[in-house]
PDB file of C-alpha atoms in Angstrom:
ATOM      1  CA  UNK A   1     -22.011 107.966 -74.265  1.00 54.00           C
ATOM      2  CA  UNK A   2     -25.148 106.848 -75.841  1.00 78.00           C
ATOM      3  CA  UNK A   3     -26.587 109.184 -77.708  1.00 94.00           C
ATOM      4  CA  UNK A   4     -26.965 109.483 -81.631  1.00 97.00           C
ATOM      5  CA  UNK A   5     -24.306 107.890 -83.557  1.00 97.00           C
ATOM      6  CA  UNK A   6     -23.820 108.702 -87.337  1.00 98.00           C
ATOM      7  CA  UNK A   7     -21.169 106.592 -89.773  1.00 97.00           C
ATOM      8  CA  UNK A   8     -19.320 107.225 -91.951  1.00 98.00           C
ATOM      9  CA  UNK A   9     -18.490 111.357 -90.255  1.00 97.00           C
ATOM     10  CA  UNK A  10     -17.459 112.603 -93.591  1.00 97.00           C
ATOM     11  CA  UNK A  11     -17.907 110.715 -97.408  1.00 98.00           C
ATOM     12  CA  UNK A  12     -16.430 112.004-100.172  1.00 98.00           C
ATOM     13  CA  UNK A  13     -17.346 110.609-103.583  1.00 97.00           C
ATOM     14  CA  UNK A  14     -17.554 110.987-107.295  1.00 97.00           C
ATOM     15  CA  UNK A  15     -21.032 112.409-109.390  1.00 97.00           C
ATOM     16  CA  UNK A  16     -22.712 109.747-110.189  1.00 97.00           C
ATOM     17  CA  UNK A  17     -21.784 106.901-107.480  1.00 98.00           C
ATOM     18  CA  UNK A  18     -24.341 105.695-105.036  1.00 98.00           C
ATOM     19  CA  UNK A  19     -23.297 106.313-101.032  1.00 98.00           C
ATOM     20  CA  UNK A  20     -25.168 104.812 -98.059  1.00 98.00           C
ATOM     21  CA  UNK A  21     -24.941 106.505 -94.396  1.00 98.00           C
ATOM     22  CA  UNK A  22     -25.754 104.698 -91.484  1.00 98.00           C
ATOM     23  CA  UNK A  23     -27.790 105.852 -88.057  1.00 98.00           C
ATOM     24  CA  UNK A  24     -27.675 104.361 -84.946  1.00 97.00           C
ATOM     25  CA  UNK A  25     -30.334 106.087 -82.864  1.00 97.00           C
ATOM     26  CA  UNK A  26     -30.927 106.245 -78.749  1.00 95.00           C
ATOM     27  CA  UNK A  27     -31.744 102.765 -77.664  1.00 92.00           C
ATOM     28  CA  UNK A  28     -35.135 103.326 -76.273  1.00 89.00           C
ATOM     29  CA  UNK A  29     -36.258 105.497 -78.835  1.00 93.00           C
ATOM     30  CA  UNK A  30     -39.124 104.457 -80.995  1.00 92.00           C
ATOM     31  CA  UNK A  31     -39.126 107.497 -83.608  1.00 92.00           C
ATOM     32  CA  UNK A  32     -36.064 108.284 -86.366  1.00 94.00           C
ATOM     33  CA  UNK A  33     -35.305 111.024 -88.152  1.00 94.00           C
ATOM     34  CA  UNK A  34     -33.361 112.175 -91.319  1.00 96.00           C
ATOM     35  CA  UNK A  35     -32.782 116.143 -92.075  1.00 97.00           C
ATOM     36  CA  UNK A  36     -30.445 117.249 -94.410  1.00 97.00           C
ATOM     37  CA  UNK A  37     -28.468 120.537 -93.515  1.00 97.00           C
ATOM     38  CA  UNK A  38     -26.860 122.672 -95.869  1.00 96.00           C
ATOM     39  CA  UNK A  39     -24.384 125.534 -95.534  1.00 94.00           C
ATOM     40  CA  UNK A  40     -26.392 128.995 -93.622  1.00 92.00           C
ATOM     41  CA  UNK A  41     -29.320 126.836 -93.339  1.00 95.00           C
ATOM     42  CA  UNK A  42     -31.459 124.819 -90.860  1.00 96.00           C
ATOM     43  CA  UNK A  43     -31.806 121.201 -90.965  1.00 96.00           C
ATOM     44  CA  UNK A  44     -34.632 120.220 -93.914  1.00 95.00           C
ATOM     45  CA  UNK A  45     -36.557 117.293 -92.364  1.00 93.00           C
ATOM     46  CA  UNK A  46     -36.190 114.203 -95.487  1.00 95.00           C
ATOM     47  CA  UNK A  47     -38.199 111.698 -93.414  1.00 94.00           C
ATOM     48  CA  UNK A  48     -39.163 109.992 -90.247  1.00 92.00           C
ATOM     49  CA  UNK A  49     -39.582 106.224 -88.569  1.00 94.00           C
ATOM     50  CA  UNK A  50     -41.839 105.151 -86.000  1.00 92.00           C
ATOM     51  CA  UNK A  51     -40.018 101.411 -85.244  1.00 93.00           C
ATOM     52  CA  UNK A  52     -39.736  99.641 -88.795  1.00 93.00           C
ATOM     53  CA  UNK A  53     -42.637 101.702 -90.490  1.00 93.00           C
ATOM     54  CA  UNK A  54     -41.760 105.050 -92.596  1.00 92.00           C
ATOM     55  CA  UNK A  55     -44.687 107.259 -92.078  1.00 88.00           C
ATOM     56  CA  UNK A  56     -43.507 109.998 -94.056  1.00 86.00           C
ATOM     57  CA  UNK A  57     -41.469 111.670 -96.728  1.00 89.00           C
ATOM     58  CA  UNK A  58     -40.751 115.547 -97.447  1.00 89.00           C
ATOM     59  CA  UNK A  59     -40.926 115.781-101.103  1.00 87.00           C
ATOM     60  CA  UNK A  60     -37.132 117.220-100.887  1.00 84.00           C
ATOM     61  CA  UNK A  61     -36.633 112.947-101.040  1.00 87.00           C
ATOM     62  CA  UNK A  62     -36.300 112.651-104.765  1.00 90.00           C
ATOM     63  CA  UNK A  63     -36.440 108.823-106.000  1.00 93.00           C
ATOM     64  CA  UNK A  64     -32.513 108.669-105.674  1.00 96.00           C
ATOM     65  CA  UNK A  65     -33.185 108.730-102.127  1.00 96.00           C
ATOM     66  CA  UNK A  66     -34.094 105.710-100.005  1.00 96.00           C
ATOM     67  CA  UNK A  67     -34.042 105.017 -96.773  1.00 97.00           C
ATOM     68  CA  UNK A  68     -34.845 101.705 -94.380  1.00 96.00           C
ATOM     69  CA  UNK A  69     -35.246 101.033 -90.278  1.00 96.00           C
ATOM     70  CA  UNK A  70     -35.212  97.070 -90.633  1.00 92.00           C
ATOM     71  CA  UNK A  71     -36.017  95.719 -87.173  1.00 87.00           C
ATOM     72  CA  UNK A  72     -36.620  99.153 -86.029  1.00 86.00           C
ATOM     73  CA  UNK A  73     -33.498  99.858 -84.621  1.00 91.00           C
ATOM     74  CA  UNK A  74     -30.888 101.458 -87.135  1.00 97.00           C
ATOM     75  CA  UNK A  75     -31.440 103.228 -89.910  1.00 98.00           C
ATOM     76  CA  UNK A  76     -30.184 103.688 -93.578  1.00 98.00           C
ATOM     77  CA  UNK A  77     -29.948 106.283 -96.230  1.00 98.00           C
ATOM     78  CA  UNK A  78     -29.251 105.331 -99.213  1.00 98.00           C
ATOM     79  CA  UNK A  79     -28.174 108.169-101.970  1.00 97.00           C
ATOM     80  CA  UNK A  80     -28.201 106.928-105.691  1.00 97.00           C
ATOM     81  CA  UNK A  81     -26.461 108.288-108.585  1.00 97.00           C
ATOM     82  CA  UNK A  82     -25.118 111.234-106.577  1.00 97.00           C
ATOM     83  CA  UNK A  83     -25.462 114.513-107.951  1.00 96.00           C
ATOM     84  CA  UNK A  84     -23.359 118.359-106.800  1.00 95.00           C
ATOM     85  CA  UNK A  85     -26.631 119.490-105.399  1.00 95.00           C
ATOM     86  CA  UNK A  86     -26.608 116.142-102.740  1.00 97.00           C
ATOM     87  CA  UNK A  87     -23.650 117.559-101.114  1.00 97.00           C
ATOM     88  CA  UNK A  88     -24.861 118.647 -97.575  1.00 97.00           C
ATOM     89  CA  UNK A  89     -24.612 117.237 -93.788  1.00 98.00           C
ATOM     90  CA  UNK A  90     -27.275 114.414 -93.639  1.00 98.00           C
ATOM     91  CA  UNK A  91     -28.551 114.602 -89.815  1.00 98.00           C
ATOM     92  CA  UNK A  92     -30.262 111.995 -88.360  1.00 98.00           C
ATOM     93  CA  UNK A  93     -32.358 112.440 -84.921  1.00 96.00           C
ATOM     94  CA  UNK A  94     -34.003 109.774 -82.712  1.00 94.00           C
ATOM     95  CA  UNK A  95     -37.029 110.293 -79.930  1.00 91.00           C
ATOM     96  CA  UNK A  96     -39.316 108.814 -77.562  1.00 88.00           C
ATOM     97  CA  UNK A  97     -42.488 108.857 -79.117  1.00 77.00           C
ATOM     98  CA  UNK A  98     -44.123 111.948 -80.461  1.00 72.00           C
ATOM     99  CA  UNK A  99     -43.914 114.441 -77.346  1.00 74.00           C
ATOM    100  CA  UNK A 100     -40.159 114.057 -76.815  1.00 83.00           C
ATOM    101  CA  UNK A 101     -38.173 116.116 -78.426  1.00 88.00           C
ATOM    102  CA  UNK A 102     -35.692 115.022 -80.851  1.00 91.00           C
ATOM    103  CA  UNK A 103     -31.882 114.183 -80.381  1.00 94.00           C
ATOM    104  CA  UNK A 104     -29.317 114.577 -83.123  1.00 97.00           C
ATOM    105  CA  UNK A 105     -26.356 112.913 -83.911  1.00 98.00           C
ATOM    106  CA  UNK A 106     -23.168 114.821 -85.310  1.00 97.00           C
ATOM    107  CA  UNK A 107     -24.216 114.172 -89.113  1.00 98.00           C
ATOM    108  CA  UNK A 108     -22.609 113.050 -92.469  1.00 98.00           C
ATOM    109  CA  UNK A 109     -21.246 115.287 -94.202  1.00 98.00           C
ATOM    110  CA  UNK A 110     -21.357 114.512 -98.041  1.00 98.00           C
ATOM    111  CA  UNK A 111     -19.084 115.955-100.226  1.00 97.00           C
ATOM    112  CA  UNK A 112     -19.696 115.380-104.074  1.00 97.00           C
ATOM    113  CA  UNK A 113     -16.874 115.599-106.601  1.00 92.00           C
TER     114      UNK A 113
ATOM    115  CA  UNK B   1     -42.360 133.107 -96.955  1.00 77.00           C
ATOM    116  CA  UNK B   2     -40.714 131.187 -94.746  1.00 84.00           C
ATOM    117  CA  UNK B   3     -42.792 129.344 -91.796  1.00 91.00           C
ATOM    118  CA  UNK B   4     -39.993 130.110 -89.141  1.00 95.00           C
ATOM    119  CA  UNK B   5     -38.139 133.306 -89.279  1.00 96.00           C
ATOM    120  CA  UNK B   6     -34.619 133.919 -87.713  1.00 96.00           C
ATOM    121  CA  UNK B   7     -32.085 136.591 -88.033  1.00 90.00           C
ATOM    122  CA  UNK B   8     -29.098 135.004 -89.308  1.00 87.00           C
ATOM    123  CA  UNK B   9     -26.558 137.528 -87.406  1.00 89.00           C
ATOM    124  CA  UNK B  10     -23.643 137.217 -86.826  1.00 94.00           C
ATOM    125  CA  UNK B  11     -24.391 138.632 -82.989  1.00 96.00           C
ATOM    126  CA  UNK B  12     -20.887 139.414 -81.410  1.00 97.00           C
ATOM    127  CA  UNK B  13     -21.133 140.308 -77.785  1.00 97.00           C
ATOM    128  CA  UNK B  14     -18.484 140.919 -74.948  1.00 98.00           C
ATOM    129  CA  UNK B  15     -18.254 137.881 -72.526  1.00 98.00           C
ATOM    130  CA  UNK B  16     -20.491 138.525 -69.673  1.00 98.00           C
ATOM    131  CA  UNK B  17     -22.909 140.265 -71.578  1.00 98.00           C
ATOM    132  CA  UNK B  18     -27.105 139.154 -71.640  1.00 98.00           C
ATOM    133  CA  UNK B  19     -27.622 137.772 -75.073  1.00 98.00           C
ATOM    134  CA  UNK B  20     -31.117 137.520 -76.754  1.00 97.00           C
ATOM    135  CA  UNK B  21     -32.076 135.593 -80.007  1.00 98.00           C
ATOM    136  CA  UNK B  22     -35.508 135.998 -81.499  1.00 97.00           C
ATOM    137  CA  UNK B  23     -37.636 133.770 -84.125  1.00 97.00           C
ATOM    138  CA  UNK B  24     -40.661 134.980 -85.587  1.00 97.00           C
ATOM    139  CA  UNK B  25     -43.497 132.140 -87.284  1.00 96.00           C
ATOM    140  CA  UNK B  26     -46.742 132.108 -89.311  1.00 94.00           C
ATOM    141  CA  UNK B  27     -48.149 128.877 -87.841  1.00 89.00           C
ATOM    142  CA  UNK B  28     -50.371 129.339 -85.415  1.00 89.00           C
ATOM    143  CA  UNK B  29     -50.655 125.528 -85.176  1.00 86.00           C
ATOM    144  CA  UNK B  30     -47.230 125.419 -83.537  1.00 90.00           C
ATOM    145  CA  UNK B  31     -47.633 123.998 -80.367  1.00 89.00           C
ATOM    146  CA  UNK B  32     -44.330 122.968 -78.816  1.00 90.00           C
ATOM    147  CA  UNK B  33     -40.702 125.182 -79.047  1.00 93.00           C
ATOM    148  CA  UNK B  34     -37.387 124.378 -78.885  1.00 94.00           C
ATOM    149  CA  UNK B  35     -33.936 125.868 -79.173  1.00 97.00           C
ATOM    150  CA  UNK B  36     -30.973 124.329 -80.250  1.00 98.00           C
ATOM    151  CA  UNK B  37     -27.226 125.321 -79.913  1.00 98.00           C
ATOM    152  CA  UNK B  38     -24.885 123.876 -82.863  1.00 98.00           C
ATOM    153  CA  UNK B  39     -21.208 123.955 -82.723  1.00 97.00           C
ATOM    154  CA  UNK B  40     -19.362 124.061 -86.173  1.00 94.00           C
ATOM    155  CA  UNK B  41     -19.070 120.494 -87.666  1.00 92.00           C
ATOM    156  CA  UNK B  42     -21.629 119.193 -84.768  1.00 95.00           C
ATOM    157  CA  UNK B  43     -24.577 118.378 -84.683  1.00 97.00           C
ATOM    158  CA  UNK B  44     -27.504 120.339 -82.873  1.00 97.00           C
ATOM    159  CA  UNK B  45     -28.111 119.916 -79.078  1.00 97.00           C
ATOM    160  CA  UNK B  46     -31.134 120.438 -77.555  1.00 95.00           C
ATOM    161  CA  UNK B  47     -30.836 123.444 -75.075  1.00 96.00           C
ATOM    162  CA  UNK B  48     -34.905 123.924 -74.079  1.00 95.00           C
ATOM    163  CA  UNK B  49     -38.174 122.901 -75.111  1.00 90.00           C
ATOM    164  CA  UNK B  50     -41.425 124.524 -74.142  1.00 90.00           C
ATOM    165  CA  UNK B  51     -45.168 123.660 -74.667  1.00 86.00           C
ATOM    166  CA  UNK B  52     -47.677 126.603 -75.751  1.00 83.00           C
ATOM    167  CA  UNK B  53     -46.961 129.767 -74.299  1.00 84.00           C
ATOM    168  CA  UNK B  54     -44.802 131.213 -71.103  1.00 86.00           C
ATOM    169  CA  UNK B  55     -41.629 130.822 -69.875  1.00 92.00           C
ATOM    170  CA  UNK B  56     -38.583 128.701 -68.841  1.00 95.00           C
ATOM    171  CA  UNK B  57     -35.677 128.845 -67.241  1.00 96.00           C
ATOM    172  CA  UNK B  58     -32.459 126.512 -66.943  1.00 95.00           C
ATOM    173  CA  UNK B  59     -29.234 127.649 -65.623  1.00 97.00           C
ATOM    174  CA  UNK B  60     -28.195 130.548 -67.604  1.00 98.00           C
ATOM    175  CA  UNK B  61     -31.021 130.304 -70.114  1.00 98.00           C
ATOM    176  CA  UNK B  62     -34.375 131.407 -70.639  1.00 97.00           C
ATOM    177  CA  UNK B  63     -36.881 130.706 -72.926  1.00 97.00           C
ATOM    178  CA  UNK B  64     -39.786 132.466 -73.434  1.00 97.00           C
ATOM    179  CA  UNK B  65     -43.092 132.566 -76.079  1.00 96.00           C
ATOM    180  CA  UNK B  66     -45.587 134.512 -77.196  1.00 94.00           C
ATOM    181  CA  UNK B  67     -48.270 132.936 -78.835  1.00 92.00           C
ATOM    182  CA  UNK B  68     -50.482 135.738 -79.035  1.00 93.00           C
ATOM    183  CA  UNK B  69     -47.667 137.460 -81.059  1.00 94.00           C
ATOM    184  CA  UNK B  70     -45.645 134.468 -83.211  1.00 95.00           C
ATOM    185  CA  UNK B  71     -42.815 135.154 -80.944  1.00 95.00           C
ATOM    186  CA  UNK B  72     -39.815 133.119 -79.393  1.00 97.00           C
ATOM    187  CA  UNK B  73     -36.574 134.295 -77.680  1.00 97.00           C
ATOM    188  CA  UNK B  74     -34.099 132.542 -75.804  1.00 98.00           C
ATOM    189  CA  UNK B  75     -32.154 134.811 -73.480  1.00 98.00           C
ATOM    190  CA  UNK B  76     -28.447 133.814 -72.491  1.00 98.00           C
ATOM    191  CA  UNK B  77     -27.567 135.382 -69.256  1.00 98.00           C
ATOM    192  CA  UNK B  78     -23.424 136.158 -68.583  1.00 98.00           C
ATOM    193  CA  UNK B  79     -22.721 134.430 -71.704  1.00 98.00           C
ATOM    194  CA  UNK B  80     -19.184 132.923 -71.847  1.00 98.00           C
ATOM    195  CA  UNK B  81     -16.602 132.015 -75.219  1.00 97.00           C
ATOM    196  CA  UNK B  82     -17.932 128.823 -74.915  1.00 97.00           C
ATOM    197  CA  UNK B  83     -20.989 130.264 -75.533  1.00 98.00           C
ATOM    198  CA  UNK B  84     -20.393 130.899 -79.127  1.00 98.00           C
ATOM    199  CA  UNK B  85     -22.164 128.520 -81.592  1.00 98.00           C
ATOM    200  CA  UNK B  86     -25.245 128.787 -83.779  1.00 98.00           C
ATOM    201  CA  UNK B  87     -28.179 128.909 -81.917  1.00 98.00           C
ATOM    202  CA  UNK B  88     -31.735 127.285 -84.007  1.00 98.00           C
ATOM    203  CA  UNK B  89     -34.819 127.929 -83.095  1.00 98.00           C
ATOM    204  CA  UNK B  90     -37.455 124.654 -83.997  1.00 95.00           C
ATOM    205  CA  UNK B  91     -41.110 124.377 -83.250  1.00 91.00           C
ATOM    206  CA  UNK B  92     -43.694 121.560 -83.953  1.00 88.00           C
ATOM    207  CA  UNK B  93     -47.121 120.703 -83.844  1.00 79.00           C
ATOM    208  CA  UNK B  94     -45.676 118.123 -81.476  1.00 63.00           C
ATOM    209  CA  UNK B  95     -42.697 117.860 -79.902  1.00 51.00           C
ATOM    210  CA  UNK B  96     -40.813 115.148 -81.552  1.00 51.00           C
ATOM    211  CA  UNK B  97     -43.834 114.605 -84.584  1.00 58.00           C
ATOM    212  CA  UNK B  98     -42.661 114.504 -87.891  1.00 62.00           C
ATOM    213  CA  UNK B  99     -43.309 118.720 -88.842  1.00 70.00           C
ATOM    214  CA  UNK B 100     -40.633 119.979 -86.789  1.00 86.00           C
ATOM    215  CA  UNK B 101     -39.635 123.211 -88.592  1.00 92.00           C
ATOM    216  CA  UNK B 102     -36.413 124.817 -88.065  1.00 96.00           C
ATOM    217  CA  UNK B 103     -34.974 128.558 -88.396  1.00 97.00           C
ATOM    218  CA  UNK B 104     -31.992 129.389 -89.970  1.00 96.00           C
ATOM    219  CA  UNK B 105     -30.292 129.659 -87.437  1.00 97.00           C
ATOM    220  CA  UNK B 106     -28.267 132.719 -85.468  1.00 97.00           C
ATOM    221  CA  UNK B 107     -24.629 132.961 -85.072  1.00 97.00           C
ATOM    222  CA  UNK B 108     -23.463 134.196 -81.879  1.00 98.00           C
ATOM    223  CA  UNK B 109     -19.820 135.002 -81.197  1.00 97.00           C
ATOM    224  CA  UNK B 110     -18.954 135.965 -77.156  1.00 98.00           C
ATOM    225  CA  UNK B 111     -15.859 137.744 -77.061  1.00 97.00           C
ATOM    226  CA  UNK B 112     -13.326 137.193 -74.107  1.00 95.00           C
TER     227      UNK B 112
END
């Protein structure tokens, strides 16, 4: 299977650590996504890649957050000094170009201590 | 208010039975649809996407929207157990842009 492939599945940590989640998207696709899904809800969209470049951020992506797409193929969020309200499933979705629609991989689910 | 409105359910139907899930929106901008089924502990998969207004089928499902009123449905015909999952509706000004806004999502439970 190639779709969407998120690592770690689940991460459990302490307040106050820093935790980094990896994305692996479709091959071919040029565009990446992060969401972040919480309990009841819809996924939030955090922000998007088109190759390398981030061309935009949701203002739910506080300063803790960063994320990267070196090379344009996978992607990174990074989470720092983790607080209760981070815990969530972080999504992350991949397409081809703007009038595909978007693919999503099974998430990481953060739990916060 | 919320841009994308869904009824959060839980919708619990005999197997066999036609199954309909609705989202109502306030951007008329939207231009592309899509539904999405999610298991628990999954991620969403895309089920059908759909440009303006009209309808579509695949297999067992339907989509349909109504511009003209801010309305999508997606229409599960002799649903199955398997069947049961959230269902999320998503629209966009395009498909796969960055503003893809997503409902809450329905839960749907088909009873054997």
């Amino acid at each position: 299977d190639t779709g969407v492939s998120q690592d770690p599945r689940h991460k459990i940590t302490k307040r106050g650590q820093n935790v980094t989640f990896r994305c692996d998207p479709i091959s071919e696709h040029n565009r990446l996504y992060w969401y972040r899904q919480t309990l009841g809800q819809g996924p939030e969209f955090l922000t998007y890649f088109q190759n390398e470049a981030q061309l935009e951020k949701s203002r739910l992506l506080s300063d803790r957050f960063s994320a990267e797409r070196p090379k344009g193929s996978f992607s990174t969020l990074e989470i720092q000094r983790t607080e209760q309200g981070d815990s969530a499933m972080y999504l992350c979705a991949s397409s081809q170009g703007q009038t595909q629609p978007q693919h999503f991989g099974d998430g990481t689910r953060l739990s916060i201590l | 208010q919320k841009e994308v409105e869904q009824d959060p359910g839980p919708l619990s139907v005999p197997e066999g039975a036609i199954v309909s899930l609705n989202c109502t929106y306030s951007n008329s901008a939207f231009q592309y649809f899509m539904w999405y089924r999610q298991y628990s502990r999954k991620g969403p998969e895309l089920l059908m996407y759909t440009y303006s207004s009209g309808n579509k089928e695949d297999g067992r499902f339907t989509a349909q929207v109504d511009k003209s009123s801010k309305y999508i449905s997606l229409f599960i015909r002799d649903s199955q157990p398997s069947d049961s999952a959230t269902y999320l509706c998503a629209m966009s000004l395009h498909t796969g842009g960055f503003k893809t806004i997503f409902g809450a999502g329905t839960r749907l439970f088909v009873k054997a």
